């Protein structure tokens, strides 16, 4: 009888421990609701979300709320961050990049036409260290190229359709915050919407014209992330979004399709 009681107690202990672990994990997920509210109020989706315009004056009017969200991001330490799931971490980093990009624009708003106006001959706006995040003062480049891409931890080329550089040529700034629970769905939708935008990706004159994003970050579509070993393989997988014919798909498979890259529009994505 004592052995039976011990067995039952042990099983119940593991069960409650498991439930407690799940509850703690859920409780520790970062709350992006402040950022979500700001995005819903100040980002206007265009063409069903293929592009978007940002009401930077609206963000300026709600700067106190934006500052509170940024302060909350800065309070997260490495120990807490490391305990999150990969999806929670990646959602956090994407939101951080996008929120601090808006904050950077507001430092000179409304007296700028492009994020590039915030740089200089010696330093781009993306290399400026002004972001207190995870124990260091970082730049936007640090978030994107070191924490997201350079860590080789997330291995997802779809991030290029989620981080937003405040320019018309960029993938749209989504009008909701990224969350760990919905990240895969959100990234998939962002990818499809970007590829469906014929101002950025299209067949013209028998050639496939793509956004310069695919030129700058081609390596991320060719090193096995999400199973893609070539850009052509990624494009074939999204042939429907690109409205490719069966002949064009075969040319991509045979790597016989001429690929060219469109000029990037660095004008501010403002309303």
PDB file of C-alpha atoms in Angstrom:
ATOM      1  CA  UNK A   1       0.000   0.000   0.000  1.00  0.00           C
ATOM      2  CA  UNK A   2       2.808   2.388   0.870  1.00  0.00           C
ATOM      3  CA  UNK A   3       4.448   1.697  -2.487  1.00  0.00           C
ATOM      4  CA  UNK A   4       1.150   2.420  -4.262  1.00  0.00           C
ATOM      5  CA  UNK A   5       0.740   5.708  -2.381  1.00  0.00           C
ATOM      6  CA  UNK A   6       4.318   6.664  -3.240  1.00  0.00           C
ATOM      7  CA  UNK A   7       3.708   5.917  -6.916  1.00  0.00           C
ATOM      8  CA  UNK A   8       0.500   7.958  -6.977  1.00  0.00           C
ATOM      9  CA  UNK A   9       2.219  10.868  -5.184  1.00  0.00           C
ATOM     10  CA  UNK A  10       5.121  10.768  -7.623  1.00  0.00           C
ATOM     11  CA  UNK A  11       2.818  10.793 -10.657  1.00  0.00           C
ATOM     12  CA  UNK A  12       0.778  13.666  -9.241  1.00  0.00           C
ATOM     13  CA  UNK A  13       3.977  15.589  -8.491  1.00  0.00           C
ATOM     14  CA  UNK A  14       5.152  15.283 -12.098  1.00  0.00           C
ATOM     15  CA  UNK A  15       1.700  16.250 -13.359  1.00  0.00           C
ATOM     16  CA  UNK A  16       1.469  19.372 -11.223  1.00  0.00           C
ATOM     17  CA  UNK A  17       5.061  20.250 -11.995  1.00  0.00           C
ATOM     18  CA  UNK A  18       4.295  20.039 -15.697  1.00  0.00           C
ATOM     19  CA  UNK A  19       1.190  22.185 -15.343  1.00  0.00           C
ATOM     20  CA  UNK A  20       3.109  24.719 -13.269  1.00  0.00           C
ATOM     21  CA  UNK A  21       5.870  24.827 -15.883  1.00  0.00           C
ATOM     22  CA  UNK A  22       3.345  25.511 -18.658  1.00  0.00           C
ATOM     23  CA  UNK A  23       1.686  28.258 -16.601  1.00  0.00           C
ATOM     24  CA  UNK A  24       5.016  29.892 -15.789  1.00  0.00           C
ATOM     25  CA  UNK A  25       6.078  29.701 -19.427  1.00  0.00           C
ATOM     26  CA  UNK A  26       2.814  31.304 -20.543  1.00  0.00           C
ATOM     27  CA  UNK A  27       3.077  33.966 -17.843  1.00  0.00           C
ATOM     28  CA  UNK A  28       6.621  34.810 -18.892  1.00  0.00           C
ATOM     29  CA  UNK A  29       5.669  35.508 -22.512  1.00  0.00           C
ATOM     30  CA  UNK A  30       6.314  39.184 -23.197  1.00  0.00           C
ATOM     31  CA  UNK A  31       3.221  41.364 -23.438  1.00  0.00           C
ATOM     32  CA  UNK A  32       3.277  43.268 -26.761  1.00  0.00           C
ATOM     33  CA  UNK A  33      -0.246  44.681 -26.353  1.00  0.00           C
ATOM     34  CA  UNK A  34       0.961  48.300 -26.111  1.00  0.00           C
ATOM     35  CA  UNK A  35       2.761  47.990 -29.441  1.00  0.00           C
ATOM     36  CA  UNK A  36      -0.211  46.139 -30.930  1.00  0.00           C
ATOM     37  CA  UNK A  37      -2.532  49.016 -30.001  1.00  0.00           C
ATOM     38  CA  UNK A  38      -0.200  51.603 -31.510  1.00  0.00           C
ATOM     39  CA  UNK A  39       0.125  49.633 -34.749  1.00  0.00           C
ATOM     40  CA  UNK A  40      -3.622  49.205 -35.116  1.00  0.00           C
ATOM     41  CA  UNK A  41      -4.150  52.931 -34.599  1.00  0.00           C
ATOM     42  CA  UNK A  42      -1.304  54.301 -36.719  1.00  0.00           C
ATOM     43  CA  UNK A  43      -0.598  51.837 -39.553  1.00  0.00           C
ATOM     44  CA  UNK A  44      -2.806  51.808 -42.645  1.00  0.00           C
ATOM     45  CA  UNK A  45      -2.688  48.557 -44.671  1.00  0.00           C
ATOM     46  CA  UNK A  46      -2.837  48.979 -48.450  1.00  0.00           C
ATOM     47  CA  UNK A  47      -3.927  46.442 -51.072  1.00  0.00           C
ATOM     48  CA  UNK A  48      -4.984  43.918 -48.478  1.00  0.00           C
ATOM     49  CA  UNK A  49      -1.740  44.262 -46.545  1.00  0.00           C
ATOM     50  CA  UNK A  50       0.732  44.047 -49.448  1.00  0.00           C
ATOM     51  CA  UNK A  51       1.986  47.474 -48.381  1.00  0.00           C
ATOM     52  CA  UNK A  52       1.258  49.934 -45.599  1.00  0.00           C
ATOM     53  CA  UNK A  53       1.544  53.580 -44.705  1.00  0.00           C
ATOM     54  CA  UNK A  54       2.522  54.847 -41.286  1.00  0.00           C
ATOM     55  CA  UNK A  55       0.954  57.777 -39.474  1.00  0.00           C
ATOM     56  CA  UNK A  56       4.134  59.065 -37.863  1.00  0.00           C
ATOM     57  CA  UNK A  57       2.324  62.104 -36.494  1.00  0.00           C
ATOM     58  CA  UNK A  58      -0.049  59.743 -34.726  1.00  0.00           C
ATOM     59  CA  UNK A  59       2.928  57.936 -33.232  1.00  0.00           C
ATOM     60  CA  UNK A  60       4.386  61.305 -32.210  1.00  0.00           C
ATOM     61  CA  UNK A  61       1.120  62.198 -30.472  1.00  0.00           C
ATOM     62  CA  UNK A  62       1.252  58.847 -28.642  1.00  0.00           C
ATOM     63  CA  UNK A  63       4.990  59.073 -27.915  1.00  0.00           C
ATOM     64  CA  UNK A  64       4.467  58.499 -24.187  1.00  0.00           C
ATOM     65  CA  UNK A  65       2.850  55.124 -24.887  1.00  0.00           C
ATOM     66  CA  UNK A  66       5.607  54.206 -27.344  1.00  0.00           C
ATOM     67  CA  UNK A  67       8.228  55.192 -24.762  1.00  0.00           C
ATOM     68  CA  UNK A  68       6.572  52.945 -22.161  1.00  0.00           C
ATOM     69  CA  UNK A  69       6.673  50.000 -24.550  1.00  0.00           C
ATOM     70  CA  UNK A  70      10.331  50.624 -25.412  1.00  0.00           C
ATOM     71  CA  UNK A  71      11.154  50.903 -21.701  1.00  0.00           C
ATOM     72  CA  UNK A  72       9.454  47.541 -21.101  1.00  0.00           C
ATOM     73  CA  UNK A  73      11.510  45.981 -23.901  1.00  0.00           C
ATOM     74  CA  UNK A  74      14.667  47.345 -22.287  1.00  0.00           C
ATOM     75  CA  UNK A  75      13.787  45.777 -18.923  1.00  0.00           C
ATOM     76  CA  UNK A  76      14.072  42.240 -20.300  1.00  0.00           C
ATOM     77  CA  UNK A  77      17.333  40.601 -19.253  1.00  0.00           C
ATOM     78  CA  UNK A  78      19.229  37.834 -20.978  1.00  0.00           C
ATOM     79  CA  UNK A  79      18.188  35.195 -18.451  1.00  0.00           C
ATOM     80  CA  UNK A  80      14.482  35.796 -19.070  1.00  0.00           C
ATOM     81  CA  UNK A  81      15.003  36.026 -22.821  1.00  0.00           C
ATOM     82  CA  UNK A  82      16.905  32.730 -22.907  1.00  0.00           C
ATOM     83  CA  UNK A  83      14.037  30.986 -21.132  1.00  0.00           C
ATOM     84  CA  UNK A  84      11.550  31.865 -23.868  1.00  0.00           C
ATOM     85  CA  UNK A  85      10.750  29.675 -26.845  1.00  0.00           C
ATOM     86  CA  UNK A  86      12.431  30.518 -30.147  1.00  0.00           C
ATOM     87  CA  UNK A  87       9.181  31.940 -31.494  1.00  0.00           C
ATOM     88  CA  UNK A  88       8.759  34.182 -28.438  1.00  0.00           C
ATOM     89  CA  UNK A  89      12.341  35.390 -28.825  1.00  0.00           C
ATOM     90  CA  UNK A  90      12.029  36.081 -32.537  1.00  0.00           C
ATOM     91  CA  UNK A  91       8.695  37.902 -32.144  1.00  0.00           C
ATOM     92  CA  UNK A  92      10.312  40.039 -29.428  1.00  0.00           C
ATOM     93  CA  UNK A  93      13.288  40.944 -31.643  1.00  0.00           C
ATOM     94  CA  UNK A  94      11.148  41.758 -34.708  1.00  0.00           C
ATOM     95  CA  UNK A  95       8.843  43.980 -32.657  1.00  0.00           C
ATOM     96  CA  UNK A  96      11.841  45.649 -31.031  1.00  0.00           C
ATOM     97  CA  UNK A  97      13.414  46.393 -34.415  1.00  0.00           C
ATOM     98  CA  UNK A  98      10.196  47.852 -35.815  1.00  0.00           C
ATOM     99  CA  UNK A  99       9.322  49.879 -32.721  1.00  0.00           C
ATOM    100  CA  UNK A 100      12.778  51.433 -32.423  1.00  0.00           C
ATOM    101  CA  UNK A 101      12.763  52.203 -36.133  1.00  0.00           C
ATOM    102  CA  UNK A 102       9.598  54.244 -35.601  1.00  0.00           C
ATOM    103  CA  UNK A 103      11.244  55.879 -32.588  1.00  0.00           C
ATOM    104  CA  UNK A 104      14.272  56.781 -34.716  1.00  0.00           C
ATOM    105  CA  UNK A 105      12.073  58.414 -37.363  1.00  0.00           C
ATOM    106  CA  UNK A 106      10.375  60.491 -34.675  1.00  0.00           C
ATOM    107  CA  UNK A 107      13.721  62.033 -33.651  1.00  0.00           C
ATOM    108  CA  UNK A 108      13.527  64.218 -36.768  1.00  0.00           C
ATOM    109  CA  UNK A 109       9.863  64.018 -37.702  1.00  0.00           C
ATOM    110  CA  UNK A 110       8.419  65.749 -39.693  1.00  0.00           C
ATOM    111  CA  UNK A 111      11.606  67.178 -41.183  1.00  0.00           C
ATOM    112  CA  UNK A 112      12.744  64.160 -43.199  1.00  0.00           C
ATOM    113  CA  UNK A 113      11.837  62.421 -46.435  1.00  0.00           C
ATOM    114  CA  UNK A 114      13.750  59.191 -45.876  1.00  0.00           C
ATOM    115  CA  UNK A 115      15.291  57.221 -43.024  1.00  0.00           C
ATOM    116  CA  UNK A 116      18.572  57.800 -44.830  1.00  0.00           C
ATOM    117  CA  UNK A 117      18.303  61.472 -43.838  1.00  0.00           C
ATOM    118  CA  UNK A 118      19.168  60.313 -40.313  1.00  0.00           C
ATOM    119  CA  UNK A 119      22.544  58.961 -41.371  1.00  0.00           C
ATOM    120  CA  UNK A 120      25.790  60.616 -42.367  1.00  0.00           C
ATOM    121  CA  UNK A 121      28.653  60.025 -44.761  1.00  0.00           C
ATOM    122  CA  UNK A 122      30.453  58.041 -42.081  1.00  0.00           C
ATOM    123  CA  UNK A 123      27.578  56.165 -40.440  1.00  0.00           C
ATOM    124  CA  UNK A 124      24.224  54.858 -41.647  1.00  0.00           C
ATOM    125  CA  UNK A 125      21.090  55.258 -39.500  1.00  0.00           C
ATOM    126  CA  UNK A 126      21.085  51.488 -38.998  1.00  0.00           C
ATOM    127  CA  UNK A 127      24.558  51.466 -37.439  1.00  0.00           C
ATOM    128  CA  UNK A 128      23.813  54.105 -34.770  1.00  0.00           C
ATOM    129  CA  UNK A 129      23.905  52.620 -31.268  1.00  0.00           C
ATOM    130  CA  UNK A 130      20.961  54.037 -29.324  1.00  0.00           C
ATOM    131  CA  UNK A 131      18.900  50.991 -28.290  1.00  0.00           C
ATOM    132  CA  UNK A 132      19.181  49.665 -24.702  1.00  0.00           C
ATOM    133  CA  UNK A 133      18.369  46.002 -25.258  1.00  0.00           C
ATOM    134  CA  UNK A 134      19.405  42.764 -23.548  1.00  0.00           C
ATOM    135  CA  UNK A 135      22.137  44.344 -21.482  1.00  0.00           C
ATOM    136  CA  UNK A 136      23.842  46.365 -24.203  1.00  0.00           C
ATOM    137  CA  UNK A 137      23.369  49.561 -26.174  1.00  0.00           C
ATOM    138  CA  UNK A 138      22.673  48.324 -29.687  1.00  0.00           C
ATOM    139  CA  UNK A 139      21.947  49.523 -33.199  1.00  0.00           C
ATOM    140  CA  UNK A 140      19.230  48.389 -35.576  1.00  0.00           C
ATOM    141  CA  UNK A 141      21.946  46.503 -37.448  1.00  0.00           C
ATOM    142  CA  UNK A 142      22.841  44.710 -34.212  1.00  0.00           C
ATOM    143  CA  UNK A 143      19.249  43.519 -33.811  1.00  0.00           C
ATOM    144  CA  UNK A 144      18.818  42.372 -37.402  1.00  0.00           C
ATOM    145  CA  UNK A 145      22.246  41.106 -38.384  1.00  0.00           C
ATOM    146  CA  UNK A 146      23.629  39.931 -35.037  1.00  0.00           C
ATOM    147  CA  UNK A 147      20.709  38.902 -32.837  1.00  0.00           C
ATOM    148  CA  UNK A 148      18.354  37.657 -35.565  1.00  0.00           C
ATOM    149  CA  UNK A 149      20.429  36.625 -38.577  1.00  0.00           C
ATOM    150  CA  UNK A 150      23.919  36.314 -37.171  1.00  0.00           C
ATOM    151  CA  UNK A 151      23.029  34.090 -34.248  1.00  0.00           C
ATOM    152  CA  UNK A 152      22.117  31.250 -36.641  1.00  0.00           C
ATOM    153  CA  UNK A 153      19.546  30.387 -33.980  1.00  0.00           C
ATOM    154  CA  UNK A 154      16.292  31.171 -35.782  1.00  0.00           C
ATOM    155  CA  UNK A 155      17.203  30.201 -39.352  1.00  0.00           C
ATOM    156  CA  UNK A 156      14.155  31.754 -40.992  1.00  0.00           C
ATOM    157  CA  UNK A 157      14.497  33.821 -44.190  1.00  0.00           C
ATOM    158  CA  UNK A 158      10.935  35.088 -43.736  1.00  0.00           C
ATOM    159  CA  UNK A 159      12.188  37.643 -41.228  1.00  0.00           C
ATOM    160  CA  UNK A 160      13.083  39.828 -44.214  1.00  0.00           C
ATOM    161  CA  UNK A 161       9.367  40.359 -44.828  1.00  0.00           C
ATOM    162  CA  UNK A 162       8.705  41.304 -41.195  1.00  0.00           C
ATOM    163  CA  UNK A 163      11.414  43.792 -40.157  1.00  0.00           C
ATOM    164  CA  UNK A 164      10.529  47.212 -41.510  1.00  0.00           C
ATOM    165  CA  UNK A 165      12.990  49.966 -42.451  1.00  0.00           C
ATOM    166  CA  UNK A 166      10.412  52.786 -42.668  1.00  0.00           C
ATOM    167  CA  UNK A 167      10.650  52.948 -46.467  1.00  0.00           C
ATOM    168  CA  UNK A 168       8.231  52.393 -49.338  1.00  0.00           C
ATOM    169  CA  UNK A 169      10.493  49.683 -50.743  1.00  0.00           C
ATOM    170  CA  UNK A 170      10.318  47.695 -47.507  1.00  0.00           C
ATOM    171  CA  UNK A 171       7.812  44.943 -46.834  1.00  0.00           C
ATOM    172  CA  UNK A 172       4.786  46.419 -45.119  1.00  0.00           C
ATOM    173  CA  UNK A 173       4.825  47.282 -41.446  1.00  0.00           C
ATOM    174  CA  UNK A 174       2.202  44.851 -40.180  1.00  0.00           C
ATOM    175  CA  UNK A 175      -0.607  46.576 -38.275  1.00  0.00           C
ATOM    176  CA  UNK A 176      -0.408  44.113 -35.402  1.00  0.00           C
ATOM    177  CA  UNK A 177       2.378  42.988 -33.106  1.00  0.00           C
ATOM    178  CA  UNK A 178       4.144  39.704 -33.707  1.00  0.00           C
ATOM    179  CA  UNK A 179       3.572  37.095 -31.007  1.00  0.00           C
ATOM    180  CA  UNK A 180       5.188  33.768 -30.302  1.00  0.00           C
ATOM    181  CA  UNK A 181       1.898  31.903 -30.540  1.00  0.00           C
ATOM    182  CA  UNK A 182       1.094  33.200 -34.019  1.00  0.00           C
ATOM    183  CA  UNK A 183       4.564  33.888 -35.388  1.00  0.00           C
ATOM    184  CA  UNK A 184       4.668  31.143 -38.034  1.00  0.00           C
ATOM    185  CA  UNK A 185       1.273  32.187 -39.422  1.00  0.00           C
ATOM    186  CA  UNK A 186       2.218  35.876 -39.366  1.00  0.00           C
ATOM    187  CA  UNK A 187       5.558  35.341 -41.114  1.00  0.00           C
ATOM    188  CA  UNK A 188       3.940  33.121 -43.725  1.00  0.00           C
ATOM    189  CA  UNK A 189       1.313  35.754 -44.463  1.00  0.00           C
ATOM    190  CA  UNK A 190       3.887  38.547 -44.645  1.00  0.00           C
ATOM    191  CA  UNK A 191       5.912  36.525 -47.129  1.00  0.00           C
ATOM    192  CA  UNK A 192       2.954  35.776 -49.367  1.00  0.00           C
ATOM    193  CA  UNK A 193       1.702  39.367 -49.330  1.00  0.00           C
ATOM    194  CA  UNK A 194       5.111  40.737 -50.225  1.00  0.00           C
ATOM    195  CA  UNK A 195       5.534  38.334 -53.133  1.00  0.00           C
ATOM    196  CA  UNK A 196       2.035  39.124 -54.404  1.00  0.00           C
ATOM    197  CA  UNK A 197       2.874  42.829 -54.735  1.00  0.00           C
ATOM    198  CA  UNK A 198       3.629  43.385 -58.435  1.00  0.00           C
ATOM    199  CA  UNK A 199       5.330  46.702 -57.716  1.00  0.00           C
ATOM    200  CA  UNK A 200       8.050  44.689 -55.950  1.00  0.00           C
ATOM    201  CA  UNK A 201       8.088  41.291 -57.659  1.00  0.00           C
ATOM    202  CA  UNK A 202       6.898  40.550 -61.194  1.00  0.00           C
ATOM    203  CA  UNK A 203       7.524  38.897 -64.548  1.00  0.00           C
ATOM    204  CA  UNK A 204       8.378  41.453 -67.225  1.00  0.00           C
ATOM    205  CA  UNK A 205       9.851  40.787 -70.653  1.00  0.00           C
ATOM    206  CA  UNK A 206      10.440  37.131 -69.857  1.00  0.00           C
ATOM    207  CA  UNK A 207      12.553  38.052 -66.822  1.00  0.00           C
ATOM    208  CA  UNK A 208      11.709  37.739 -63.150  1.00  0.00           C
ATOM    209  CA  UNK A 209      12.142  41.119 -61.494  1.00  0.00           C
ATOM    210  CA  UNK A 210      12.487  40.922 -57.724  1.00  0.00           C
ATOM    211  CA  UNK A 211      12.888  43.313 -54.825  1.00  0.00           C
ATOM    212  CA  UNK A 212      16.499  44.143 -54.018  1.00  0.00           C
ATOM    213  CA  UNK A 213      15.920  42.377 -50.687  1.00  0.00           C
ATOM    214  CA  UNK A 214      16.572  39.138 -52.548  1.00  0.00           C
ATOM    215  CA  UNK A 215      19.864  40.526 -53.836  1.00  0.00           C
ATOM    216  CA  UNK A 216      21.090  41.821 -50.485  1.00  0.00           C
ATOM    217  CA  UNK A 217      20.075  38.747 -48.488  1.00  0.00           C
ATOM    218  CA  UNK A 218      20.191  36.015 -51.103  1.00  0.00           C
ATOM    219  CA  UNK A 219      22.442  33.918 -48.883  1.00  0.00           C
ATOM    220  CA  UNK A 220      19.637  33.576 -46.322  1.00  0.00           C
ATOM    221  CA  UNK A 221      17.523  31.813 -48.957  1.00  0.00           C
ATOM    222  CA  UNK A 222      20.344  29.473 -49.937  1.00  0.00           C
ATOM    223  CA  UNK A 223      21.868  28.036 -46.757  1.00  0.00           C
ATOM    224  CA  UNK A 224      19.211  25.562 -45.748  1.00  0.00           C
ATOM    225  CA  UNK A 225      16.995  27.808 -43.645  1.00  0.00           C
ATOM    226  CA  UNK A 226      13.435  26.444 -43.765  1.00  0.00           C
ATOM    227  CA  UNK A 227      14.789  23.791 -46.129  1.00  0.00           C
ATOM    228  CA  UNK A 228      15.775  26.159 -48.970  1.00  0.00           C
ATOM    229  CA  UNK A 229      19.137  25.599 -50.620  1.00  0.00           C
ATOM    230  CA  UNK A 230      18.628  28.095 -53.477  1.00  0.00           C
ATOM    231  CA  UNK A 231      16.670  31.255 -54.163  1.00  0.00           C
ATOM    232  CA  UNK A 232      15.048  29.496 -57.110  1.00  0.00           C
ATOM    233  CA  UNK A 233      13.746  26.775 -54.806  1.00  0.00           C
ATOM    234  CA  UNK A 234      12.165  29.378 -52.538  1.00  0.00           C
ATOM    235  CA  UNK A 235      10.551  31.108 -55.526  1.00  0.00           C
ATOM    236  CA  UNK A 236       9.186  27.840 -56.921  1.00  0.00           C
ATOM    237  CA  UNK A 237       7.634  27.161 -53.533  1.00  0.00           C
ATOM    238  CA  UNK A 238       5.851  30.527 -53.839  1.00  0.00           C
ATOM    239  CA  UNK A 239       5.025  30.291 -57.543  1.00  0.00           C
ATOM    240  CA  UNK A 240       1.334  30.911 -56.924  1.00  0.00           C
ATOM    241  CA  UNK A 241       2.060  34.154 -55.067  1.00  0.00           C
ATOM    242  CA  UNK A 242       4.245  35.271 -57.968  1.00  0.00           C
ATOM    243  CA  UNK A 243       1.581  34.195 -60.522  1.00  0.00           C
ATOM    244  CA  UNK A 244       4.127  32.115 -62.430  1.00  0.00           C
ATOM    245  CA  UNK A 245       3.129  29.902 -65.346  1.00  0.00           C
ATOM    246  CA  UNK A 246       4.116  26.226 -65.501  1.00  0.00           C
ATOM    247  CA  UNK A 247       6.786  27.142 -68.055  1.00  0.00           C
ATOM    248  CA  UNK A 248       8.236  29.835 -65.804  1.00  0.00           C
ATOM    249  CA  UNK A 249       8.233  27.434 -62.852  1.00  0.00           C
ATOM    250  CA  UNK A 250      10.178  24.893 -64.891  1.00  0.00           C
ATOM    251  CA  UNK A 251      12.716  27.548 -65.876  1.00  0.00           C
ATOM    252  CA  UNK A 252      13.237  28.326 -62.199  1.00  0.00           C
ATOM    253  CA  UNK A 253      13.657  24.650 -61.385  1.00  0.00           C
ATOM    254  CA  UNK A 254      16.228  24.365 -64.170  1.00  0.00           C
ATOM    255  CA  UNK A 255      17.850  27.627 -62.994  1.00  0.00           C
ATOM    256  CA  UNK A 256      17.265  28.930 -66.495  1.00  0.00           C
ATOM    257  CA  UNK A 257      15.149  31.925 -65.476  1.00  0.00           C
ATOM    258  CA  UNK A 258      16.788  35.335 -65.780  1.00  0.00           C
ATOM    259  CA  UNK A 259      16.468  37.144 -62.461  1.00  0.00           C
ATOM    260  CA  UNK A 260      16.908  40.886 -62.146  1.00  0.00           C
ATOM    261  CA  UNK A 261      16.493  43.191 -59.174  1.00  0.00           C
ATOM    262  CA  UNK A 262      14.391  46.347 -58.973  1.00  0.00           C
ATOM    263  CA  UNK A 263      15.599  49.651 -57.590  1.00  0.00           C
ATOM    264  CA  UNK A 264      14.683  50.196 -53.956  1.00  0.00           C
ATOM    265  CA  UNK A 265      12.438  53.096 -52.962  1.00  0.00           C
ATOM    266  CA  UNK A 266      13.890  54.659 -49.814  1.00  0.00           C
ATOM    267  CA  UNK A 267      11.157  57.326 -49.513  1.00  0.00           C
ATOM    268  CA  UNK A 268       9.500  57.392 -46.104  1.00  0.00           C
ATOM    269  CA  UNK A 269       6.434  55.133 -45.850  1.00  0.00           C
ATOM    270  CA  UNK A 270       4.352  57.936 -44.371  1.00  0.00           C
ATOM    271  CA  UNK A 271       0.680  58.724 -44.803  1.00  0.00           C
TER     272      UNK A 271
END
